[in-house]
Amino acid sequence: GENVEQHPSTLSVQEGDSAVIKCTYSDSASNYFPWYKQELGKGPQLIIDIRSNVGEKKDQRIAVTLNKTAKHFSLHITETQPEDSAVYFCAARKGGADGLTFGKGTHLIIQP
Amino acid sequence: GAGVSQSPSNKVTEKGKDVELRCDPISGHTALYWYRQRLGQGLEFLIYFQGNSAPDKSGLPSDRFSAERTGESVSTLTIQRTQQEDSAVYLCASSARDGVYGYTFGSGTRLTVV
């Protein structure tokens, strides 16, 4: 089955700096890669996703890049703000009825 | 409703008792998933329902865990004879069109077994 590795497990950056979280996947048939943000006491919320037919997608301060050859994808957050502090999960899935396989999460800490 | 609704939001139970957790998915979402999240940990897959197909129970940790879903609506996760290691947040998610799109998660039920 699919295996998703996520790094780092904890990331601390200064407010205003950029943050990058990286994930790798094992199954070359995977074609959908969402990112979730989980704030304390809440369920994960989808913040951005990318499909295998594109290499990059942006939404304001966040972007996701995908390298299908290397089987890795990354989340980029620019101009970080205190409200970006949360746990971020990457995930991957194949087509059909397969579910998402999640990474173990990255605890992002924005230092004031 | 507008989102995935889970109840109760918090549950404290005595070791050995049975508990039932409820999930109301987004209307029209055919796929429903249950995950367990222990404190500070990632998302552990438990079970997956897709329409009227047989559920994927491959993630259930023991026969004390079971889940049901009525058609394409409400799902209940039952834990029998609860143990302290069952303490966790239980998250439900639903998705449209066989999960072609991302999941929408509920806020979870925090279960504490004392």
Tab-separated table of C-alpha atoms in Angstrom:
chain	number	residue	atom	x	y	z
A	1	GLY	CA	0.000	0.000	0.000
A	2	GLU	CA	0.870	3.686	-0.006
A	3	ASN	CA	3.369	5.064	2.527
A	4	VAL	CA	3.730	8.792	3.192
A	5	GLU	CA	6.714	10.227	5.039
A	6	GLN	CA	6.591	13.798	6.370
A	7	HIS	CA	9.437	16.029	7.598
A	8	PRO	CA	10.194	17.747	9.850
A	9	SER	CA	8.065	16.646	12.788
A	10	THR	CA	8.520	20.079	14.383
A	11	LEU	CA	9.383	23.367	12.664
A	12	SER	CA	9.979	26.681	14.415
A	13	VAL	CA	10.291	29.860	12.347
A	14	GLN	CA	10.333	33.589	13.064
A	15	GLU	CA	7.193	35.503	12.253
A	16	GLY	CA	7.466	36.858	8.729
A	17	ASP	CA	9.842	34.140	7.540
A	18	SER	CA	8.897	31.275	5.222
A	19	ALA	CA	8.158	27.688	6.266
A	20	VAL	CA	8.534	24.565	4.130
A	21	ILE	CA	7.182	21.117	4.972
A	22	LYS	CA	8.114	18.143	2.817
A	23	CYS	CA	6.454	14.810	2.112
A	24	THR	CA	7.393	11.776	0.069
A	25	TYR	CA	5.104	9.014	-1.143
A	26	SER	CA	5.783	5.483	-2.299
A	27	ASP	CA	3.044	4.611	-4.804
A	28	SER	CA	3.600	6.137	-8.241
A	29	ALA	CA	-0.118	5.639	-8.966
A	30	SER	CA	-1.077	8.270	-6.368
A	31	ASN	CA	-2.611	11.287	-8.065
A	32	TYR	CA	-4.129	13.525	-5.391
A	33	PHE	CA	-2.195	15.303	-2.627
A	34	PRO	CA	-4.045	17.436	-0.056
A	35	TRP	CA	-2.681	19.353	2.908
A	36	TYR	CA	-4.569	19.754	6.178
A	37	LYS	CA	-4.138	22.216	9.036
A	38	GLN	CA	-5.187	21.169	12.520
A	39	GLU	CA	-5.513	23.792	15.224
A	40	LEU	CA	-5.623	22.832	18.874
A	41	GLY	CA	-8.883	21.109	19.796
A	42	LYS	CA	-10.213	21.065	16.252
A	43	GLY	CA	-10.435	18.603	13.399
A	44	PRO	CA	-8.062	18.891	10.415
A	45	GLN	CA	-9.109	21.420	7.789
A	46	LEU	CA	-8.199	21.189	4.097
A	47	ILE	CA	-6.060	24.197	3.153
A	48	ILE	CA	-4.768	23.348	-0.314
A	49	ASP	CA	-4.504	20.365	-2.620
A	50	ILE	CA	-2.799	19.430	-5.867
A	51	ARG	CA	-3.392	16.801	-8.505
A	52	SER	CA	-0.751	14.950	-10.443
A	53	ASN	CA	-1.393	16.823	-13.685
A	54	VAL	CA	0.079	20.080	-12.284
A	55	GLY	CA	3.400	20.912	-10.685
A	56	GLU	CA	2.489	23.872	-8.502
A	57	LYS	CA	-0.550	25.541	-7.013
A	58	LYS	CA	-0.792	28.794	-5.048
A	59	ASP	CA	-3.406	30.336	-2.805
A	60	GLN	CA	-2.313	33.652	-1.320
A	61	ARG	CA	0.509	32.905	1.140
A	62	ILE	CA	0.467	29.147	0.714
A	63	ALA	CA	1.688	27.039	-2.193
A	64	VAL	CA	2.189	23.378	-2.889
A	65	THR	CA	4.701	21.892	-5.310
A	66	LEU	CA	4.728	18.365	-6.696
A	67	ASN	CA	7.609	16.409	-8.224
A	68	LYS	CA	6.122	13.218	-9.657
A	69	THR	CA	9.456	11.838	-10.783
A	70	ALA	CA	10.931	12.075	-7.309
A	71	LYS	CA	7.583	11.291	-5.652
A	72	HIS	CA	7.663	14.213	-3.286
A	73	PHE	CA	5.521	17.254	-2.611
A	74	SER	CA	5.974	20.271	-0.382
A	75	LEU	CA	3.938	22.933	1.386
A	76	HIS	CA	5.317	26.468	1.344
A	77	ILE	CA	4.004	29.191	3.632
A	78	THR	CA	5.379	32.705	3.090
A	79	GLU	CA	5.245	35.711	5.423
A	80	THR	CA	4.265	33.490	8.330
A	81	GLN	CA	1.888	34.862	10.946
A	82	PRO	CA	1.045	33.712	14.494
A	83	GLU	CA	-2.221	32.173	13.273
A	84	ASP	CA	-0.221	29.810	11.065
A	85	SER	CA	0.873	27.942	14.217
A	86	ALA	CA	-0.762	24.506	14.000
A	87	VAL	CA	-0.123	20.888	13.046
A	88	TYR	CA	0.007	20.290	9.299
A	89	PHE	CA	-0.665	16.915	7.671
A	90	CYS	CA	0.094	15.897	4.111
A	91	ALA	CA	-1.720	13.027	2.425
A	92	ALA	CA	-1.775	11.048	-0.809
A	93	ARG	CA	-4.261	8.833	-2.598
A	94	LYS	CA	-4.721	6.877	-5.782
A	95	GLY	CA	-7.800	6.969	-7.942
A	96	GLY	CA	-10.883	4.862	-7.406
A	97	ALA	CA	-12.126	4.079	-3.947
A	98	ASP	CA	-8.811	4.196	-2.118
A	99	GLY	CA	-8.694	6.428	0.921
A	100	LEU	CA	-6.095	9.009	1.873
A	101	THR	CA	-2.822	7.946	3.472
A	102	PHE	CA	-1.623	10.628	5.886
A	103	GLY	CA	1.830	11.693	6.977
A	104	LYS	CA	2.530	11.841	10.713
A	105	GLY	CA	2.208	15.621	10.872
A	106	THR	CA	4.427	18.675	11.376
A	107	HIS	CA	4.014	20.945	14.374
A	108	LEU	CA	4.660	24.448	13.011
A	109	ILE	CA	5.543	27.062	15.631
A	110	ILE	CA	5.672	30.741	14.663
A	111	GLN	CA	7.956	32.665	17.001
A	112	PRO	CA	6.959	36.318	17.556
B	1	GLY	CA	-25.786	20.315	7.385
B	2	ALA	CA	-22.952	22.590	6.422
B	3	GLY	CA	-20.246	20.438	7.961
B	4	VAL	CA	-19.518	17.080	9.550
B	5	SER	CA	-21.077	16.898	12.984
B	6	GLN	CA	-19.799	14.611	15.744
B	7	SER	CA	-21.316	13.914	19.133
B	8	PRO	CA	-20.601	13.984	21.934
B	9	SER	CA	-17.686	16.413	21.760
B	10	ASN	CA	-16.299	14.977	24.992
B	11	LYS	CA	-16.919	11.666	26.709
B	12	VAL	CA	-15.515	10.399	29.987
B	13	THR	CA	-16.216	6.763	30.731
B	14	GLU	CA	-15.154	4.166	33.217
B	15	LYS	CA	-12.893	1.336	32.150
B	16	GLY	CA	-14.958	-1.645	31.025
B	17	LYS	CA	-17.996	0.356	29.912
B	18	ASP	CA	-19.223	0.540	26.310
B	19	VAL	CA	-19.339	3.836	24.416
B	20	GLU	CA	-21.032	4.930	21.233
B	21	LEU	CA	-19.784	7.826	19.129
B	22	ARG	CA	-21.883	9.446	16.436
B	23	CYS	CA	-21.041	11.088	13.131
B	24	ASP	CA	-23.366	13.036	10.834
B	25	PRO	CA	-21.638	13.492	7.478
B	26	ILE	CA	-22.273	16.231	4.952
B	27	SER	CA	-25.462	15.514	3.070
B	28	GLY	CA	-24.762	13.741	-0.208
B	29	HIS	CA	-21.289	12.568	0.759
B	30	THR	CA	-21.088	8.884	-0.075
B	31	ALA	CA	-17.789	8.155	1.669
B	32	LEU	CA	-17.317	8.232	5.440
B	33	TYR	CA	-14.144	7.567	7.431
B	34	TRP	CA	-13.252	7.123	11.097
B	35	TYR	CA	-9.791	7.951	12.428
B	36	ARG	CA	-8.240	7.814	15.870
B	37	GLN	CA	-5.760	10.443	17.034
B	38	ARG	CA	-3.867	9.868	20.244
B	39	LEU	CA	-2.442	12.905	22.032
B	40	GLY	CA	0.234	14.555	19.912
B	41	GLN	CA	0.086	11.808	17.301
B	42	GLY	CA	-0.993	11.435	13.693
B	43	LEU	CA	-4.215	10.100	12.195
B	44	GLU	CA	-4.776	6.364	12.592
B	45	PHE	CA	-7.262	4.941	10.059
B	46	LEU	CA	-10.015	2.812	11.587
B	47	ILE	CA	-12.806	2.126	9.086
B	48	TYR	CA	-14.189	3.372	5.760
B	49	PHE	CA	-17.739	3.267	4.379
B	50	GLN	CA	-18.547	3.829	0.716
B	51	GLY	CA	-22.198	3.860	-0.259
B	52	ASN	CA	-23.751	0.419	0.073
B	53	SER	CA	-20.474	-1.460	-0.354
B	54	ALA	CA	-19.022	-3.599	2.406
B	55	PRO	CA	-16.971	-1.357	4.722
B	56	ASP	CA	-13.182	-1.487	4.848
B	57	LYS	CA	-12.566	-2.527	8.460
B	58	SER	CA	-8.852	-3.116	8.063
B	59	GLY	CA	-7.873	-0.414	10.561
B	60	LEU	CA	-9.973	-1.525	13.520
B	61	PRO	CA	-7.478	-2.348	16.307
B	62	SER	CA	-9.489	-5.125	17.977
B	63	ASP	CA	-12.863	-6.851	17.958
B	64	ARG	CA	-13.976	-4.451	20.701
B	65	PHE	CA	-14.326	-1.829	17.975
B	66	SER	CA	-17.200	-1.831	15.505
B	67	ALA	CA	-18.994	0.704	13.338
B	68	GLU	CA	-22.204	0.963	11.425
B	69	ARG	CA	-23.601	3.336	8.879
B	70	THR	CA	-27.227	3.763	7.883
B	71	GLY	CA	-27.300	4.132	4.111
B	72	GLU	CA	-25.351	7.263	3.247
B	73	SER	CA	-26.091	9.104	6.458
B	74	VAL	CA	-25.298	8.733	10.133
B	75	SER	CA	-22.513	6.472	11.360
B	76	THR	CA	-21.850	5.185	14.874
B	77	LEU	CA	-18.551	3.891	16.206
B	78	THR	CA	-18.928	1.556	19.181
B	79	ILE	CA	-16.153	0.605	21.560
B	80	GLN	CA	-16.986	-2.234	23.913
B	81	ARG	CA	-15.319	-2.876	27.276
B	82	THR	CA	-13.247	0.300	27.007
B	83	GLN	CA	-9.616	0.281	28.088
B	84	GLN	CA	-7.404	3.198	29.091
B	85	GLU	CA	-5.458	2.888	25.835
B	86	ASP	CA	-8.675	3.726	23.978
B	87	SER	CA	-8.384	7.303	25.267
B	88	ALA	CA	-7.980	9.501	22.184
B	89	VAL	CA	-9.805	11.878	19.883
B	90	TYR	CA	-11.983	10.015	17.393
B	91	LEU	CA	-12.364	11.912	14.139
B	92	CYS	CA	-14.949	11.354	11.452
B	93	ALA	CA	-14.594	12.623	7.878
B	94	SER	CA	-16.801	12.475	4.813
B	95	SER	CA	-16.108	12.937	1.139
B	96	ALA	CA	-18.031	13.240	-2.082
B	97	ARG	CA	-17.582	11.002	-5.108
B	98	ASP	CA	-15.533	8.149	-3.653
B	99	GLY	CA	-13.005	10.494	-2.162
B	100	VAL	CA	-12.049	12.141	-5.434
B	101	TYR	CA	-11.915	15.342	-3.456
B	102	GLY	CA	-10.453	15.918	-0.037
B	103	TYR	CA	-12.103	14.921	3.180
B	104	THR	CA	-14.112	17.225	5.416
B	105	PHE	CA	-13.423	16.393	9.042
B	106	GLY	CA	-15.626	16.868	12.058
B	107	SER	CA	-14.250	18.366	15.267
B	108	GLY	CA	-13.932	14.967	16.863
B	109	THR	CA	-15.008	13.258	20.069
B	110	ARG	CA	-12.460	13.357	22.874
B	111	LEU	CA	-12.775	10.042	24.725
B	112	THR	CA	-11.213	9.655	28.143
B	113	VAL	CA	-11.291	6.264	29.838
B	114	VAL	CA	-10.701	6.444	33.591
